mmCIF file of C-alpha atoms and ligand atoms in Angstrom:
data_model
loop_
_atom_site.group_PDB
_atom_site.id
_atom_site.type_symbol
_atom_site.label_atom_id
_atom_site.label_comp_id
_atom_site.label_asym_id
_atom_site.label_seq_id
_atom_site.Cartn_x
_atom_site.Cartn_y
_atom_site.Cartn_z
ATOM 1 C CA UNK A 1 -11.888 -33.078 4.692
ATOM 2 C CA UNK A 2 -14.553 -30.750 5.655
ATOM 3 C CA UNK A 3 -14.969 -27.924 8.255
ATOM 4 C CA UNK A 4 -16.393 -29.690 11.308
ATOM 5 C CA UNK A 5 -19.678 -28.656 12.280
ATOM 6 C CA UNK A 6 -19.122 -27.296 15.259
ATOM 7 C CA UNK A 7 -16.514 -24.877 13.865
ATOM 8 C CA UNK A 8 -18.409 -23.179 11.684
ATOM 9 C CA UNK A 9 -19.226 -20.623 13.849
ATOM 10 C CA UNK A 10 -15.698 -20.276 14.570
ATOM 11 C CA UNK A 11 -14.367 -20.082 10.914
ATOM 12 C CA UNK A 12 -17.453 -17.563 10.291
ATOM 13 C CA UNK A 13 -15.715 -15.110 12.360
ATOM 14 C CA UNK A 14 -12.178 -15.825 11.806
ATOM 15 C CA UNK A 15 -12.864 -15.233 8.023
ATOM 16 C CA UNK A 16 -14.687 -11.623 8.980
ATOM 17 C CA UNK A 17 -11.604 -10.742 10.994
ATOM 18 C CA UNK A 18 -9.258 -11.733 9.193
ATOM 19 C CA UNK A 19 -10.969 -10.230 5.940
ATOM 20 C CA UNK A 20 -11.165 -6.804 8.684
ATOM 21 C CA UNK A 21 -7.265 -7.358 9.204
ATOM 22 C CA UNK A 22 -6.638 -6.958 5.964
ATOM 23 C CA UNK A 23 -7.636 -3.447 5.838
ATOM 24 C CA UNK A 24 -4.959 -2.830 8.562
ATOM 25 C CA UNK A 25 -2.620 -3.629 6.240
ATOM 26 C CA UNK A 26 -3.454 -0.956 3.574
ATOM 27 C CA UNK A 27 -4.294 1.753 6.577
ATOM 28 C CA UNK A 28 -0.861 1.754 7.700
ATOM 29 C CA UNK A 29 0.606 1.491 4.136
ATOM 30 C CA UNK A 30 2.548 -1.870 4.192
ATOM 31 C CA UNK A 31 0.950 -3.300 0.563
ATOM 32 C CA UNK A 32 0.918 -2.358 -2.835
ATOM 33 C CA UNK A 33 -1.523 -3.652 -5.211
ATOM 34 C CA UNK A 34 -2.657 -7.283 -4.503
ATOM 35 C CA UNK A 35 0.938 -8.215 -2.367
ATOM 36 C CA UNK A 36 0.281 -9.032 1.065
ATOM 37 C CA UNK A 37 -1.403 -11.367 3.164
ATOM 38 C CA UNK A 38 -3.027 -12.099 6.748
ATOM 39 C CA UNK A 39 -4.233 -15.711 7.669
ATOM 40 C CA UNK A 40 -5.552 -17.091 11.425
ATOM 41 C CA UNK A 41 -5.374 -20.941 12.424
ATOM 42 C CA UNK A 42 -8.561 -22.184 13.747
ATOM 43 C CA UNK A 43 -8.118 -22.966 17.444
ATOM 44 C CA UNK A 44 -9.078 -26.700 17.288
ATOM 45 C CA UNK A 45 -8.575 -28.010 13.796
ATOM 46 C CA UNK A 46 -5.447 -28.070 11.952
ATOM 47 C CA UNK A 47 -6.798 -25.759 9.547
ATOM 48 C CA UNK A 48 -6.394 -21.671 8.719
ATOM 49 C CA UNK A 49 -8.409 -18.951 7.018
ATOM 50 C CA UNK A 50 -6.456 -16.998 4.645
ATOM 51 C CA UNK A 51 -6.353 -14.518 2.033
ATOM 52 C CA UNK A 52 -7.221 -15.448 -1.700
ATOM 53 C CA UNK A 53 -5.009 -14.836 -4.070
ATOM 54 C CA UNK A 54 -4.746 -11.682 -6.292
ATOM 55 C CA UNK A 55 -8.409 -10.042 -5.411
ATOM 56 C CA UNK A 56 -8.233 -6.268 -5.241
ATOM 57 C CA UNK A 57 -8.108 -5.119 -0.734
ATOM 58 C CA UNK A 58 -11.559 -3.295 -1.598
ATOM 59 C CA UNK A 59 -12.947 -6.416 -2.955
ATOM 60 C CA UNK A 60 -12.395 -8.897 -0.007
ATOM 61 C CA UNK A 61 -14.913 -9.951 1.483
ATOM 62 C CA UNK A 62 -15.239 -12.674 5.020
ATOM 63 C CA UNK A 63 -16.743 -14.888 2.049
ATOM 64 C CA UNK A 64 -13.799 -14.729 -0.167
ATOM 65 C CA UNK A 65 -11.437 -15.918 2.132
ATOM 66 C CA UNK A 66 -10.395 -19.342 1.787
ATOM 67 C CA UNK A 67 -9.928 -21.986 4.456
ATOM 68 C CA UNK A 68 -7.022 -23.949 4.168
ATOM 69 C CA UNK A 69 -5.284 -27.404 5.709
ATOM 70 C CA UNK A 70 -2.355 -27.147 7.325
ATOM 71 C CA UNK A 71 -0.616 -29.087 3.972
ATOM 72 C CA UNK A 72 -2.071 -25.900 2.233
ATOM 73 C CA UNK A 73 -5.136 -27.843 0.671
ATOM 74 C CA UNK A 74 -8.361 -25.614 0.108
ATOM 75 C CA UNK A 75 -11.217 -27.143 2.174
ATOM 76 C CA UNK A 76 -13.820 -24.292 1.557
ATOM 77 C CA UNK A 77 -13.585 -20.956 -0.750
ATOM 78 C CA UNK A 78 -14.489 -20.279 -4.134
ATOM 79 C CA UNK A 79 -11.116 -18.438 -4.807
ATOM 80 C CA UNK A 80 -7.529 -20.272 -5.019
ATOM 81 C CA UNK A 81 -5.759 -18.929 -1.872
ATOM 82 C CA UNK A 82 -2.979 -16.738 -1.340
ATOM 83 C CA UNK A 83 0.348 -17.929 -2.913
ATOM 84 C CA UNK A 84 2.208 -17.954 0.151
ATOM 85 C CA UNK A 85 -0.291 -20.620 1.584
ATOM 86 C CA UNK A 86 2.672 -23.159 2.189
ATOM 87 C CA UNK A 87 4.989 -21.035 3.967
ATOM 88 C CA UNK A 88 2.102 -19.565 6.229
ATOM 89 C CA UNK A 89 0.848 -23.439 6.870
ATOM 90 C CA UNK A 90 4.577 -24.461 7.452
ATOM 91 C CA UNK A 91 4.560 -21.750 9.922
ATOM 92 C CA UNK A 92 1.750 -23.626 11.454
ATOM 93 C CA UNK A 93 2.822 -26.981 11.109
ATOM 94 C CA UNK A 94 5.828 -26.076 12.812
ATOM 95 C CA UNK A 95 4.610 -23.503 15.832
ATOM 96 C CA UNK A 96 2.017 -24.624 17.417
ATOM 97 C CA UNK A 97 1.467 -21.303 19.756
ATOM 98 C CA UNK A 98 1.333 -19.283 16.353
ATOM 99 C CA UNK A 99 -2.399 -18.632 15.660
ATOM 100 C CA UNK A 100 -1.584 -15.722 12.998
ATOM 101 C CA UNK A 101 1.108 -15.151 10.044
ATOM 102 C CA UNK A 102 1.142 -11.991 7.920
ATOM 103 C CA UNK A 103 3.199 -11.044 5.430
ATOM 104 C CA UNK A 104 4.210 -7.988 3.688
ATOM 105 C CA UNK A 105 6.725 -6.346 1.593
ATOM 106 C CA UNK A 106 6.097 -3.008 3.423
ATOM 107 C CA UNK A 107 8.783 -0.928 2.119
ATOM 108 C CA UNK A 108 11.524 0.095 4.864
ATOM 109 C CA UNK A 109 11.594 -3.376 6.227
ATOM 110 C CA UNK A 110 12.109 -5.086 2.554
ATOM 111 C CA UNK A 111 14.989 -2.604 1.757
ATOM 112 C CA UNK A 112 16.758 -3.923 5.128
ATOM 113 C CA UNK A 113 15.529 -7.279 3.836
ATOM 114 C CA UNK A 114 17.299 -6.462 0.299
ATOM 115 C CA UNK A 115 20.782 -5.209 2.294
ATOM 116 C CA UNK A 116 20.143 -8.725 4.336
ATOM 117 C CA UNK A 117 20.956 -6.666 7.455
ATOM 118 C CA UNK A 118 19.145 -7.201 10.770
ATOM 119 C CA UNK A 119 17.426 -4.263 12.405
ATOM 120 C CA UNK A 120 19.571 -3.491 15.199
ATOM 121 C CA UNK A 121 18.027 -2.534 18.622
ATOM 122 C CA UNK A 122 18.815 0.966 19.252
ATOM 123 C CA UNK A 123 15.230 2.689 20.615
ATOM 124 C CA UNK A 124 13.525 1.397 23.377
ATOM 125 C CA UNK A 125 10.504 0.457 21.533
ATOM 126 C CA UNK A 126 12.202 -1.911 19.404
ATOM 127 C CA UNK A 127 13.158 -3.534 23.037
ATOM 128 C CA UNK A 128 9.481 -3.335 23.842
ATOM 129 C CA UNK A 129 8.194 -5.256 20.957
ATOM 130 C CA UNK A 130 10.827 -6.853 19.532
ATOM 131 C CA UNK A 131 12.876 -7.925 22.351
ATOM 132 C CA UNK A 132 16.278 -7.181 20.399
ATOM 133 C CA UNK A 133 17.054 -7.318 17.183
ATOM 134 C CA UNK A 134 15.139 -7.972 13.893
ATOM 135 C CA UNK A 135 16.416 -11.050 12.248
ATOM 136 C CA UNK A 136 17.567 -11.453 8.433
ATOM 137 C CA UNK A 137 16.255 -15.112 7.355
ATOM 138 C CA UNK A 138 17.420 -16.727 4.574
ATOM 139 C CA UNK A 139 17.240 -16.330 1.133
ATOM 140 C CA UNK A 140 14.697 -18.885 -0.517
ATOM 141 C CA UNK A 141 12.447 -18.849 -3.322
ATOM 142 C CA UNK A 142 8.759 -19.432 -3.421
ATOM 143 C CA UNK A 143 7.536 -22.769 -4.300
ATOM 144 C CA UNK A 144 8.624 -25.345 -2.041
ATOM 145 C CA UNK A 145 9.193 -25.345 1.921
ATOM 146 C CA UNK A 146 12.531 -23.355 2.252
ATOM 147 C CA UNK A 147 10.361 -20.092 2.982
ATOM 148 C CA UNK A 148 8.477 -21.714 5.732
ATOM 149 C CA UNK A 149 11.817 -23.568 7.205
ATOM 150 C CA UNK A 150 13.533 -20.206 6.909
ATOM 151 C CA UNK A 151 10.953 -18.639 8.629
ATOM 152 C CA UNK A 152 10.856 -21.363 11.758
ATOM 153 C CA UNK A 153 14.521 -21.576 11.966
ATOM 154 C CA UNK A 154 14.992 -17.905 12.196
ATOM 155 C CA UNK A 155 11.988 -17.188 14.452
ATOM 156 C CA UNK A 156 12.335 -20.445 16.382
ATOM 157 C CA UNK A 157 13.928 -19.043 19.966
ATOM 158 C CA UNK A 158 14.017 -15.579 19.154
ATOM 159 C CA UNK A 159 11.931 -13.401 21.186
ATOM 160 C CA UNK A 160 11.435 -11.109 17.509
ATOM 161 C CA UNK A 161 7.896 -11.981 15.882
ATOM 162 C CA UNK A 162 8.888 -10.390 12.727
ATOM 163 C CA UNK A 163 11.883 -11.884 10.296
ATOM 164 C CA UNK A 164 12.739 -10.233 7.437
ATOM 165 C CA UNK A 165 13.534 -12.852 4.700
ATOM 166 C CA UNK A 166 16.631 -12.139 2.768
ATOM 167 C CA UNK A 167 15.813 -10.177 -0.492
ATOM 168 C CA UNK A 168 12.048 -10.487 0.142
ATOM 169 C CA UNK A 169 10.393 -9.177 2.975
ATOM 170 C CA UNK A 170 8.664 -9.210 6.491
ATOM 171 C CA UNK A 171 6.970 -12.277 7.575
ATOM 172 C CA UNK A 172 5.025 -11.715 11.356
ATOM 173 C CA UNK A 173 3.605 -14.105 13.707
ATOM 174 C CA UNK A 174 1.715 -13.693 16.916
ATOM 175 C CA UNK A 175 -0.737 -15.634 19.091
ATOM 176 C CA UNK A 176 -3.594 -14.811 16.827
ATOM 177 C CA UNK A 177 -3.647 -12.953 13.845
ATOM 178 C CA UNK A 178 -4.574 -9.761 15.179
ATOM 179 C CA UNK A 179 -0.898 -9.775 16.872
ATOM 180 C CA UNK A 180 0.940 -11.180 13.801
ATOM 181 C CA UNK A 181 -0.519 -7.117 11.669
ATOM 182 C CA UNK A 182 0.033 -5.325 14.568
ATOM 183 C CA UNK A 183 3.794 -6.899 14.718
ATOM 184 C CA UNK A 184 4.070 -6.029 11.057
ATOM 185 C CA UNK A 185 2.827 -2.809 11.717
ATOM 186 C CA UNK A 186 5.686 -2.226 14.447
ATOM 187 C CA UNK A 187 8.146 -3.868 12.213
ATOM 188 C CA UNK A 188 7.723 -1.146 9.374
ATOM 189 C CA UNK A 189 7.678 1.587 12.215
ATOM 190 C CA UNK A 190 10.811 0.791 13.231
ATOM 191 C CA UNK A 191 12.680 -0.378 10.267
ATOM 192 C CA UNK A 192 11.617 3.523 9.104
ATOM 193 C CA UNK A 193 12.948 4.935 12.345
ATOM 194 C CA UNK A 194 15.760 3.416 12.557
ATOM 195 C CA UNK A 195 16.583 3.787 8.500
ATOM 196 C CA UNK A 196 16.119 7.573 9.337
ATOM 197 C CA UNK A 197 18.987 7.122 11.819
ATOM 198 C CA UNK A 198 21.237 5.336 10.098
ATOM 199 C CA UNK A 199 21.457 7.973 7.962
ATOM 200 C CA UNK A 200 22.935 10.619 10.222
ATOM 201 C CA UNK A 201 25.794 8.326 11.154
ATOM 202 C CA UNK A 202 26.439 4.857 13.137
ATOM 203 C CA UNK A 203 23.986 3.763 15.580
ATOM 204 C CA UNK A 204 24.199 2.283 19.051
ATOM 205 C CA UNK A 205 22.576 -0.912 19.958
ATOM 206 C CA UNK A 206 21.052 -0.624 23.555
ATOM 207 C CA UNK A 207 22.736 -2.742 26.209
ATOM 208 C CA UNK A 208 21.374 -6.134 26.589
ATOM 209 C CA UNK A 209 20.090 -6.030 30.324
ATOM 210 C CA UNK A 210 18.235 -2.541 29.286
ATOM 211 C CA UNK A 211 16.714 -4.339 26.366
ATOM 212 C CA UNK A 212 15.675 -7.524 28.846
ATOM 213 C CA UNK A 213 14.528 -5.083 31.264
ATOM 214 C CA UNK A 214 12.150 -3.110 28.629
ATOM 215 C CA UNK A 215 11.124 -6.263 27.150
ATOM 216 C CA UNK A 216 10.077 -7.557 30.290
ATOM 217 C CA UNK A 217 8.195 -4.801 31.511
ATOM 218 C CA UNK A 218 6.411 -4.665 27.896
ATOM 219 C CA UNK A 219 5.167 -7.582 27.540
ATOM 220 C CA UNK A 220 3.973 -8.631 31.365
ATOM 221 C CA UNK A 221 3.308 -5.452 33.243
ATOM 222 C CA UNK A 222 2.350 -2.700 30.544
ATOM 223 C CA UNK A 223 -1.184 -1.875 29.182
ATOM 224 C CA UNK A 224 -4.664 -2.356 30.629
ATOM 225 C CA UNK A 225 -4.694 -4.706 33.617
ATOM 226 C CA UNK A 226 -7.752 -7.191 32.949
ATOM 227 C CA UNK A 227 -10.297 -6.266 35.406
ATOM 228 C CA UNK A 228 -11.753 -9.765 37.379
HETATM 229 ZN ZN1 ZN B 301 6.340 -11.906 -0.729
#
């Protein structure tokens, strides 16, 4: 398989964004060293761009990313890709409205992650974003499909984008990949926030209809209105 001709222009600029996402994820802190990884589907073609595996953040470049099949076969890139390829194209395989996956081991969310204890909803921008609580997937090892399945059965219904993945870390999603880092992004926020509070005592989880009611608002009615 090849990248169809009339994509290329496409998977030119998915591999410059998501080589520009990647900085996102050292900016905010969520990486250490070479762990870490963004990749966008290309709209169209059951392939994705992704990260390679084990280059340096300040030596990515758009051309170093490597394009992918949704089995996790490398179509175009000098570099072997990232080596959670399969879970992100499982993620794909599986979700069709997911167009990014990012994943992380950004530090407050993996220590819930290592307790295996979901983030409970207790400030209203965990409503906002989140929609309720941050879900604990299961534990499964790297290698095979159980990190992808884990992922999709966990995610699959839940209004969270983010999953933290028993004794392991975040994994995001979003409609493109731009959403999935800004989701893990928000996910680290709050685990932080909420980490903080925990520590000062039990917390309260917010009722359910002010959670729907937040969530609602959020995600139809906040932000800029698109102008005609
Ligand atoms: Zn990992």
């Amino acid at each position: 398989m090849t990248i169809p001709a009339e994509l290329l222009d496409t998977v030119a600029k998915l591999r410059a964004e998501v080589c520009l996402l990647h900085s996102e994820l050292t900016r905010w802190g969520l990486v250490t060293w070479t762990s870490g990884n963004v990749s966008a589907r290309v709209p169209g073609a059951d392939l994705m761009v992704i990260k390679p595996s084990g280059l340096s953040y300040e030596d990515l470049t758009p051309e170093s990313m490597v394009v992918c099949d949704l089995d996790g076969n490398v179509i175009d890139g000098e570099h072997a890709p990232s080596s959670d390829t399969d879970s992100h194209a499982y993620v794909y395989r599986a979700m069709p409205e997911v167009g990014g996956v990012v994943h992380t081991h950004s530090p407050y969310a993996t220590a819930w992650a290592a307790r295996g204890e979901e983030i409970p909803c207790v400030i209203t921008a965990m409503a906002d974003e989140f929609g309720g609580p941050i879900p604990i997937g299961p534990f499964a090892l790297i290698g095979s499909d159980d990190i992808g399945k884990g992922i999709v059965e966990t995610l699959a219904g839940h209004r969270s984008p983010a999953v933290l993945m028993r004794s392991h870390g975040p994994f995001t999603i979003g409609r493109n990949a731009k959403s999935a880092v800004k989701a893990a992004v928000m996910c680290e926020d709050v685990a932080r926030t909420v980490h903080f509070a925990t520590l000062r005592g039990p917390v309260q989880p917010l009722p359910q209809h002010h959670i729907d009611s937040l969530y609602e608002r959020y995600q139809n009615v906040y932000g800029q209105r698109p102008t005609a």
